[in-house]
XYZ file of C-alpha atoms in Angstrom:
666
model
C 43.050 159.038 182.637
C 43.079 160.877 185.959
C 42.194 159.121 189.190
C 42.960 161.961 191.579
C 42.249 160.778 195.115
C 43.350 163.900 197.018
C 40.903 165.373 199.504
C 39.119 168.533 198.397
C 37.878 171.511 200.402
C 34.327 171.207 201.708
C 31.697 172.169 199.162
C 27.924 172.547 199.279
C 25.365 172.188 196.511
C 21.605 172.636 196.838
C 21.840 172.454 200.618
C 23.949 169.264 200.642
C 27.485 169.118 201.932
C 29.249 167.034 199.302
C 31.349 164.074 200.353
C 34.954 163.942 199.055
C 34.118 161.569 196.194
C 31.222 163.770 195.086
C 33.481 166.851 195.113
C 36.058 165.074 192.937
C 33.366 163.968 190.500
C 31.707 167.372 190.077
C 35.097 169.074 189.653
C 35.893 166.606 186.881
C 32.604 167.493 185.168
C 33.492 171.171 185.441
C 36.866 170.400 183.837
C 35.169 168.921 180.759
C 35.863 165.251 181.512
C 33.868 162.053 181.452
C 33.282 160.610 184.919
C 33.105 157.032 186.185
C 31.970 156.775 189.809
C 32.183 153.564 191.826
C 30.516 153.719 195.227
C 28.478 151.463 197.531
C 24.699 151.371 197.398
C 23.267 154.418 199.138
C 26.515 156.434 199.092
C 25.083 159.223 196.913
C 26.177 158.483 193.340
C 22.973 159.936 191.904
C 23.913 163.425 193.092
C 26.745 163.431 190.532
C 24.215 162.741 187.769
C 21.929 165.501 189.041
C 24.859 167.950 189.020
C 25.636 167.012 185.396
C 21.990 167.557 184.448
C 22.007 171.031 185.984
C 25.216 171.994 184.120
C 23.761 170.786 180.826
C 20.545 172.748 181.301
C 22.419 175.907 182.298
C 24.377 175.621 179.033
C 21.155 175.265 177.027
C 21.911 171.594 176.311
C 20.000 168.394 176.926
C 20.783 165.345 179.021
C 19.977 161.638 178.600
C 19.558 159.405 181.666
C 19.635 155.653 181.037
C 18.895 152.839 183.455
C 18.782 149.026 183.272
C 15.146 148.556 184.315
C 11.893 150.317 183.444
C 10.861 150.617 187.107
C 13.977 152.692 187.782
C 13.322 154.794 184.655
C 9.770 155.464 185.845
C 10.992 156.402 189.320
C 13.552 158.860 187.901
C 10.891 160.367 185.650
C 8.646 161.028 188.649
C 11.553 162.360 190.747
C 12.741 164.797 188.069
C 9.209 165.886 187.205
C 8.551 166.571 190.903
C 11.752 168.659 190.945
C 10.271 170.855 188.223
C 12.512 169.728 185.343
C 11.409 169.567 181.711
C 11.573 165.780 181.574
C 10.557 163.131 179.052
C 10.422 159.344 179.142
C 11.163 156.694 176.487
C 10.928 153.082 177.621
C 9.243 151.332 174.704
C 6.115 151.003 176.843
C 5.774 154.766 177.183
C 6.752 157.807 175.117
C 6.353 161.172 176.875
C 7.918 164.413 175.575
C 10.688 162.902 173.415
C 12.292 166.348 172.924
C 12.406 167.280 176.613
C 15.575 168.801 178.105
C 16.075 165.738 180.332
C 15.203 162.511 178.588
C 15.025 159.306 180.605
C 15.246 156.131 178.558
C 16.221 152.504 178.744
C 19.663 151.736 177.330
C 18.075 149.810 174.451
C 16.239 152.954 173.334
C 19.461 154.985 173.489
C 21.321 152.404 171.391
C 18.556 152.525 168.785
C 18.673 156.339 168.677
C 22.464 156.242 168.232
C 22.156 153.954 165.197
C 18.943 155.222 163.610
C 18.775 158.973 164.302
C 22.016 160.276 165.852
C 21.033 163.806 164.767
C 18.383 163.706 167.521
C 21.250 163.504 170.038
C 23.312 166.385 168.645
C 22.470 168.756 171.513
C 22.885 166.173 174.292
C 25.722 167.266 176.593
C 25.718 164.274 178.960
C 24.530 160.678 178.882
C 24.166 159.212 182.365
C 24.623 155.439 182.547
C 23.147 154.416 185.883
C 24.341 150.998 187.128
C 26.941 150.821 184.321
C 28.321 147.554 185.739
C 25.179 146.088 184.152
C 27.207 145.779 180.950
C 28.227 142.327 182.166
C 24.604 141.148 182.164
C 24.576 138.032 179.992
C 21.389 138.965 178.101
C 21.494 142.748 177.785
C 25.061 143.794 178.534
C 26.057 144.036 174.880
C 23.539 146.866 174.397
C 25.358 148.873 177.067
C 28.710 148.377 175.351
C 27.338 149.346 171.951
C 25.872 152.531 173.444
C 29.152 153.461 175.127
C 31.197 152.748 171.981
C 28.993 154.342 169.316
C 27.490 157.316 171.181
C 28.256 160.613 169.350
C 31.897 161.581 170.052
C 31.096 164.958 171.629
C 28.607 163.457 174.104
C 30.115 163.199 177.571
C 29.495 160.225 179.844
C 28.558 160.069 183.514
C 28.848 156.401 184.478
C 27.632 155.277 187.907
C 28.558 151.862 189.266
C 28.468 149.754 192.367
C 31.917 149.050 193.741
C 33.715 146.589 191.446
C 37.389 145.604 191.646
C 38.189 146.419 188.015
C 36.670 149.893 187.866
C 40.009 151.367 186.744
C 40.206 148.809 183.915
C 36.737 149.918 182.846
C 37.911 153.533 183.038
C 40.997 152.873 180.890
C 38.804 151.251 178.244
C 36.356 154.177 178.239
C 39.192 156.670 177.890
C 40.552 154.709 174.936
C 37.254 154.651 173.007
C 35.919 158.120 173.900
C 37.035 161.607 172.910
C 37.230 163.109 176.415
C 39.531 162.364 179.312
C 37.956 160.394 182.114
C 38.109 160.762 185.878
C 37.608 157.536 187.816
C 36.320 158.254 191.305
C 36.087 155.341 193.690
C 35.037 155.204 197.322
C 34.403 152.312 199.682
C 32.859 154.558 202.339
C 29.221 154.008 203.254
C 27.223 156.748 204.964
C 25.741 154.030 207.205
C 28.158 151.155 208.024
C 26.944 147.562 207.768
C 27.132 144.898 210.472
C 26.935 141.332 209.128
C 25.506 138.401 211.108
C 24.558 134.773 210.593
C 21.415 133.206 212.057
C 21.664 129.444 212.636
C 18.002 128.935 213.488
C 18.604 129.450 217.202
C 20.763 132.511 217.723
C 22.635 135.345 216.041
C 26.330 134.683 215.369
C 29.225 136.921 214.419
C 31.217 135.835 211.368
C 34.302 134.855 213.399
C 32.094 132.743 215.661
C 30.662 131.022 212.606
C 34.191 130.175 211.457
C 34.876 128.468 214.801
C 31.578 126.563 214.652
C 32.314 125.424 211.129
C 35.697 124.091 212.163
C 34.165 122.118 215.030
C 31.385 120.799 212.782
C 33.923 119.579 210.256
C 35.797 117.899 213.089
C 38.985 118.095 211.120
C 37.603 115.703 208.513
C 37.020 118.386 205.906
C 33.328 117.515 205.687
C 30.413 118.990 207.555
C 28.590 116.527 209.845
C 24.816 116.557 210.237
C 23.876 117.307 213.831
C 20.690 117.436 215.833
C 18.806 120.500 214.745
C 19.621 119.883 211.085
C 15.921 119.123 210.673
C 15.647 122.929 210.495
C 16.736 122.512 206.896
C 13.452 120.779 206.085
C 11.602 123.964 207.070
C 13.889 126.917 206.347
C 10.873 129.239 206.572
C 10.624 128.427 210.285
C 14.236 129.495 210.827
C 13.526 132.808 209.115
C 10.370 133.252 211.207
C 12.378 132.832 214.409
C 14.854 135.464 213.282
C 12.016 137.848 212.498
C 10.687 137.228 216.016
C 14.053 138.423 217.323
C 14.145 141.495 215.063
C 10.597 142.421 216.051
C 11.407 142.012 219.763
C 14.618 144.061 219.448
C 12.817 146.773 217.416
C 15.188 146.234 214.472
C 12.511 146.724 211.828
C 11.788 147.650 209.072
C 13.489 144.767 207.301
C 13.809 143.657 203.700
C 13.752 139.856 203.462
C 15.387 138.701 200.216
C 14.128 135.418 198.771
C 15.257 133.966 195.469
C 11.935 132.688 194.200
C 8.572 134.338 193.820
C 6.900 131.430 195.622
C 9.167 131.866 198.640
C 8.332 135.595 198.751
C 4.611 134.937 198.903
C 4.893 131.871 201.132
C 6.977 133.692 203.738
C 4.757 136.764 203.652
C 1.672 134.630 204.282
C 3.376 132.664 207.067
C 4.152 135.953 208.798
C 0.859 137.676 208.002
C -0.428 137.104 211.545
C 2.071 139.624 212.917
C 0.634 143.025 213.736
C 3.587 145.377 213.329
C 1.896 148.783 213.341
C 1.233 150.963 216.365
C -2.313 152.446 216.552
C -1.133 155.794 215.156
C 0.721 154.029 212.330
C -2.377 151.969 211.568
C -4.398 155.191 211.224
C -1.760 156.593 208.851
C -1.789 153.367 206.830
C -5.591 153.506 206.545
C -5.328 157.078 205.279
C -2.522 156.179 202.853
C -4.497 153.262 201.434
C -7.526 155.486 200.846
C -5.256 157.919 199.005
C -3.785 155.081 196.918
C -7.248 153.867 195.918
C -8.060 157.366 194.718
C -4.698 157.853 192.979
C -4.856 154.573 191.042
C -8.642 154.721 190.562
C -9.149 151.356 192.245
C -12.519 150.050 193.510
C -13.165 150.009 197.293
C -13.124 146.189 197.197
C -9.336 146.411 196.669
C -9.044 147.130 200.405
C -10.105 143.545 201.075
C -7.436 142.091 198.785
C -4.283 140.442 200.101
C -1.859 143.249 199.194
C -3.610 145.997 201.163
C -4.848 143.691 203.950
C -1.267 142.603 204.654
C -0.172 146.224 204.407
C -2.492 147.164 207.277
C -0.467 144.786 209.457
C 2.840 146.266 208.237
C 3.730 143.383 205.888
C 4.147 143.073 202.119
C 5.720 141.120 199.291
C 7.139 142.299 195.959
C 8.367 140.462 192.861
C 8.257 140.684 189.060
C 5.219 138.413 188.825
C 2.929 140.956 190.491
C 0.684 143.206 188.490
C 2.367 146.600 187.965
C -0.272 148.393 190.050
C 0.209 145.932 192.926
C 3.968 146.511 192.822
C 3.341 150.244 192.866
C 1.023 149.931 195.895
C 3.647 147.943 197.801
C 6.407 150.421 196.917
C 4.306 153.399 198.032
C 3.493 151.705 201.353
C 7.155 150.839 201.892
C 8.503 154.322 201.141
C 5.985 155.733 203.614
C 7.863 153.863 206.351
C 4.744 151.932 207.315
C 5.708 148.515 205.939
C 7.882 146.871 208.558
C 8.528 143.583 206.740
C 8.886 143.317 202.982
C 9.581 139.932 201.378
C 11.124 140.507 197.964
C 13.319 139.158 195.183
C 16.693 140.651 194.279
C 15.328 143.010 191.609
C 14.165 145.279 194.450
C 17.842 145.999 195.205
C 18.623 147.282 191.724
C 18.701 151.049 191.600
C 15.428 151.780 193.394
C 16.278 153.750 196.538
C 14.258 152.001 199.237
C 16.453 151.262 202.266
C 15.479 149.564 205.535
C 17.095 149.190 208.938
C 17.806 145.489 208.389
C 18.265 143.105 205.483
C 17.624 139.381 205.859
C 18.788 136.729 203.388
C 16.359 133.814 203.540
C 19.140 131.850 201.828
C 22.609 132.518 200.414
C 22.052 130.125 197.503
C 19.901 130.656 194.423
C 18.980 128.987 191.157
C 20.875 130.685 188.306
C 18.858 129.114 185.490
C 21.030 126.001 185.343
C 21.838 124.976 188.913
C 21.679 126.171 192.507
C 24.838 127.992 193.575
C 26.041 130.414 196.231
C 25.499 134.122 195.698
C 28.218 136.137 194.055
C 29.815 138.687 196.354
C 28.558 141.549 194.178
C 24.977 140.264 194.371
C 25.197 139.962 198.153
C 26.666 143.438 198.530
C 24.050 145.046 196.278
C 21.235 143.594 198.379
C 22.977 144.028 201.740
C 23.549 147.662 200.789
C 19.829 148.323 201.285
C 20.379 148.030 205.051
C 20.808 151.275 206.968
C 18.780 154.439 206.427
C 20.883 157.566 206.185
C 20.032 160.053 208.928
C 18.005 157.437 210.841
C 20.200 154.391 211.595
C 23.686 154.294 213.123
C 24.349 151.023 211.275
C 22.656 148.691 208.844
C 22.002 145.147 210.080
C 22.473 142.239 207.667
C 21.467 138.679 208.607
C 21.959 135.469 206.639
C 19.824 132.446 207.542
C 21.872 129.237 207.358
C 21.248 125.783 208.769
C 24.012 123.741 210.347
C 24.974 121.977 207.127
C 25.275 125.212 205.151
C 27.262 126.807 207.966
C 30.012 124.325 207.127
C 29.691 124.637 203.357
C 28.847 128.229 202.489
C 31.862 130.351 201.447
C 30.880 133.082 203.909
C 34.142 135.026 203.843
C 34.021 135.207 200.051
C 30.332 136.162 199.896
C 30.303 138.710 202.730
C 33.804 140.120 202.779
C 35.382 139.168 199.474
C 36.039 141.611 196.661
C 33.018 141.831 194.374
C 33.423 140.019 191.080
C 34.927 142.068 188.218
C 32.787 143.383 185.390
C 33.278 141.181 182.319
C 32.320 142.068 178.751
C 29.329 140.308 177.136
C 29.820 141.987 173.756
C 27.970 140.118 171.004
C 26.645 142.146 168.075
C 22.995 141.552 167.216
C 21.645 141.187 163.671
C 20.285 144.728 163.835
C 23.638 146.115 164.974
C 25.480 144.250 162.216
C 23.105 145.639 159.595
C 23.624 149.195 160.846
C 27.393 148.873 161.174
C 27.821 147.246 157.758
C 26.054 150.118 156.019
C 27.988 152.717 158.047
C 31.453 151.155 157.987
C 31.539 148.649 155.126
C 31.749 144.910 155.650
C 35.463 144.623 156.425
C 35.393 147.389 158.991
C 32.591 145.665 160.926
C 35.291 143.442 162.351
C 37.104 146.492 163.680
C 34.062 147.296 165.816
C 35.222 144.393 167.947
C 38.568 146.127 168.404
C 36.786 148.859 170.376
C 34.903 146.442 172.602
C 35.592 145.925 176.288
C 35.859 142.243 175.398
C 38.861 142.932 173.177
C 40.359 145.324 175.729
C 40.106 142.716 178.476
C 41.561 139.966 176.300
C 44.827 141.921 175.941
C 45.871 140.799 179.395
C 45.841 137.175 178.220
C 48.566 135.259 176.454
C 49.072 135.755 172.701
C 47.434 132.369 172.166
C 44.404 133.362 174.260
C 44.127 136.684 172.413
C 44.201 134.945 169.061
C 41.589 132.429 170.231
C 39.316 135.300 171.320
C 39.846 137.083 167.993
C 38.915 133.919 166.079
C 35.814 133.467 168.227
C 34.747 137.041 167.579
C 35.276 136.725 163.825
C 33.373 133.440 163.740
C 30.426 135.149 165.478
C 30.345 137.963 162.903
C 30.936 135.602 159.963
C 28.140 133.272 161.059
C 25.602 136.055 161.493
C 26.544 137.781 158.242
C 26.281 134.448 156.402
C 22.722 133.982 157.709
C 21.828 137.525 156.625
C 23.370 136.915 153.197
C 21.444 133.680 152.623
C 18.199 135.319 153.697
C 18.838 138.172 151.202
C 19.192 141.041 153.646
C 22.073 142.528 151.606
C 21.891 143.801 148.039
C 25.665 144.297 147.869
C 28.128 143.431 150.661
C 27.360 146.752 152.367
C 23.943 147.901 151.094
C 20.622 146.571 152.357
C 17.637 145.081 150.579
C 14.102 145.981 151.688
C 14.341 143.016 154.056
C 17.567 144.330 155.556
C 16.214 147.857 156.006
C 13.214 146.612 157.983
C 15.340 144.316 160.152
C 17.717 147.203 160.880
C 14.740 149.203 162.165
C 13.868 146.584 164.761
C 15.547 146.112 168.124
C 15.080 142.499 169.107
C 13.285 139.687 167.253
C 14.408 141.366 164.025
C 14.890 138.107 162.107
C 11.578 136.604 163.251
C 9.486 139.674 162.406
C 11.194 140.313 159.051
C 10.821 136.697 157.935
C 7.137 136.691 158.896
C 6.610 139.940 156.971
C 8.296 138.792 153.768
C 6.988 135.225 153.815
C 3.409 136.473 154.009
C 2.594 135.007 157.423
C 1.077 138.278 158.672
C -0.670 139.271 155.452
C -4.191 138.054 156.230
C -4.146 137.930 160.030
C -6.836 139.716 161.995
C -5.813 142.136 164.775
C -6.483 139.458 167.418
C -4.353 136.917 165.534
C -1.567 139.505 165.165
C -1.671 140.090 168.927
C -1.391 136.319 169.466
C 1.666 136.085 167.183
C 3.571 139.073 168.583
C 2.981 138.049 172.199
C 4.130 134.506 171.312
C 7.399 135.898 169.923
C 8.000 137.531 173.335
C 6.616 134.986 175.795
C 8.741 132.286 177.406
C 7.054 129.683 179.611
C 8.570 129.464 183.095
C 7.110 125.976 183.529
C 8.777 122.945 181.996
C 5.499 121.511 180.715
C 4.220 123.536 177.746
C 0.655 124.797 177.856
C -1.801 122.961 175.588
C -3.408 125.410 173.163
C -6.607 124.277 171.392
C -6.393 124.071 167.624
C -9.505 126.272 167.447
C -7.397 129.226 168.571
C -5.713 130.099 165.252
C -4.166 126.640 164.922
C -3.531 126.884 161.151
C -2.090 130.384 161.409
C 0.190 129.380 164.278
C 1.540 126.436 162.291
C 2.167 128.696 159.291
C 4.132 131.124 161.478
C 6.379 128.336 162.762
C 6.876 126.994 159.206
C 7.931 130.459 158.023
C 10.585 130.693 160.741
C 11.963 127.175 160.406
C 14.171 128.045 157.398
C 15.954 130.853 159.249
C 16.282 128.700 162.361
C 17.862 125.927 160.254
C 20.312 128.389 158.689
C 21.395 129.554 162.144
C 22.038 125.951 163.153
C 24.043 125.289 159.972
C 26.222 128.359 160.550
C 26.899 127.489 164.178
C 25.051 130.413 165.756
C 25.513 129.696 169.486
C 22.249 131.325 170.605
C 19.684 130.510 167.891
C 16.508 132.530 167.471
C 13.630 132.105 169.878
C 10.649 130.402 168.240
C 7.106 131.412 169.235
C 5.781 130.201 172.592
C 1.994 129.940 172.324
C 1.323 129.529 176.041
C -0.488 132.885 176.367
C -2.716 132.421 173.312
C -5.903 131.868 175.311
C -5.047 134.826 177.548
C -4.428 137.122 174.552
C -7.750 136.181 172.938
C -9.659 136.653 176.198
C -8.059 140.050 176.827
C -8.735 141.234 173.281
C -12.373 140.211 173.777
C -12.658 142.371 176.894
C -11.888 140.018 179.802
C -10.925 141.586 183.121
C -7.532 140.887 184.685
C -9.256 138.773 187.358
C -10.796 136.604 184.619
C -7.364 136.223 182.995
C -6.198 134.025 185.861
C -8.430 131.252 184.459
C -6.750 131.386 181.035
C -3.102 130.784 181.971
C -0.827 129.369 184.654
C 1.542 132.329 184.159
C 1.549 135.039 186.818
C -0.516 138.076 185.869
C 2.589 140.264 186.148
C 4.303 138.133 183.497
C 1.193 138.339 181.315
C 1.177 142.142 181.507
C 4.902 142.283 180.769
C 4.519 140.038 177.681
C 1.560 142.092 176.451
C 3.471 145.357 176.877
C 6.510 143.987 175.067
C 4.266 142.638 172.303
C 2.747 146.115 171.907
C 6.243 147.605 171.779
C 7.305 145.155 169.052
C 4.159 145.871 167.022
C 4.827 149.607 167.249
C 8.414 149.101 166.086
C 7.165 146.998 163.179
C 4.623 149.677 162.164
C 7.394 152.256 162.201
C 9.718 150.057 160.112
C 7.373 149.075 157.281
C 6.123 151.142 154.342
C 3.310 153.566 155.319
C 1.171 152.316 152.420
C 1.091 148.758 153.778
C -2.394 148.010 155.140
C -0.745 145.825 157.779
C 0.068 149.058 159.630
C -3.655 149.605 160.353
C -4.126 146.078 161.654
C -1.003 146.290 163.820
C -2.336 149.525 165.334
C -5.676 147.834 165.999
C -3.934 144.831 167.581
C -1.824 147.065 169.833
C -4.923 149.017 170.865
C -6.782 145.811 171.752
C -3.977 144.853 174.134
C -3.202 148.327 175.469
C -5.967 148.918 178.001
C -6.511 148.950 181.751
C -3.626 147.285 183.642
C -1.606 146.815 180.438
C -1.620 150.544 179.585
C 1.777 151.598 181.010
C 1.361 155.285 180.224
C -2.012 155.500 181.951
C -0.578 153.852 185.054
C 2.405 156.212 185.092
C 0.216 159.284 184.725
C -2.272 158.373 187.462
C 0.585 157.447 189.810
């Protein structure tokens, strides 16, 4: 593995003067190597991927570009299409030109292609893994590892990462499992430097000043004391408002305000909606832009009176995963125009999508992680803070954290703001589908050796012999438990050949056990298209609220009970074999919404059918459609269920739910 850090002569490409790290990366590509680039947000990592794409096309080869989120995939599709490339898109929601020269796909789709039809990847020169540090995501990281391990040997990798302290460890692992040498290129340099501040509700403080204040507040006792002014904690939104007053007065906008709940995003946006942040000329441009957006997305004139566009005309917006896809798109278009001066958003806005601002504000440095409220990880902070500073516009990016007096004494500010970002850790856990594929390809005993190639195994080598053996036992227990469940459910004919059940499960990516059991236990045999839509959406949906939604028995009550009965045997087997993350059972909370939508309800009418946000409803519907399409593809063409699944998918796939239609009009 080469990690050459010597400076290179200046070099230009497509009108850009390449920075030293970009020069090193493109020279490595020219030398026939894999490349792993670690660089801060906004430093220009994507240029390396674009260079690889051009080399592949010049050689008559194809290129795959993977990303962790569909929004980023869609953005890359539009960017590359605008650049005149022959580009296709595969996200599960949308399939456009699957044999294009440049194929953008989610990592899950790539993993499925690797296992199911590797011949389709034979002429792919490069696979770009954007945001490769995502392989330590607890839910989806294993898919990234499987793709990196099992991709065709001749395929070269271009891996792009935020700065992480163990990037060279990641590089050593990749060089061990791949055919080509790898060049690790790391830079800490940002085109626009960041300046970090703390806002205590009254004034802006430098970090060293905060340290002194904290010491005084602790008074040597080791505990923070509550002082006058701590009442600010009861209304943290007011503290953020005061800071925004300062930024507006000092002309330090536009600003991204990161909040860690959807409610906070909307609440803060509405509390600040009285600001009028646009100059008369900007207001005229915003009016013109909004008229263009109505035409582009084929929206009725009444949309202008809605909250999203009304706020936009004052230079304000909010953005989170619970919004309808079209509303998110409207906000993003207004922001990239430079006309939104304040955008209240959740952290997903910082992932990959290139939308910088002059300033970034953290409404809080603590967030709920699904179990408890804890301080941000350094890597999370740096990813979001990295959105501050627009290249070619700002001399520096301004980053402000809003903290009350109590949190000033408790927050680990040095660690969050200046500490090394947390290392990437493996989350490698083979799914049922992966085990079925690997068993038929490698034989049952060699499935265990797949673990030997994992980043998990590579990382465990630095531990003591006892720790390594403990990790090996844990890995084997995982495989043994899952294979035992598959054996008892008759997914194997011999130890390494599949039954009809096993073949269908292998053709599914996610929910493979649930769908296969429902198919073979007859639960889907007599269901109408509407009932099928209810079932497949229920497999996907997960209530965010603690109190489950009551669903009337008149809405397919008997069929819903039968579905749960059919899955209970497999769920019990998982429990008996100690599966640590047992299968998700159906959540029927969107049943009324599914029925209403299938019967022609508008999205506005859907709000009366569910407490879920409409963005979550659309996401569940789209994923349900994707799962139905996978199921159609996996089952025998003569099965009449295929017709009903197509009808069910078509009932759901209209208007706001139709992802392809939205992409094409946008």
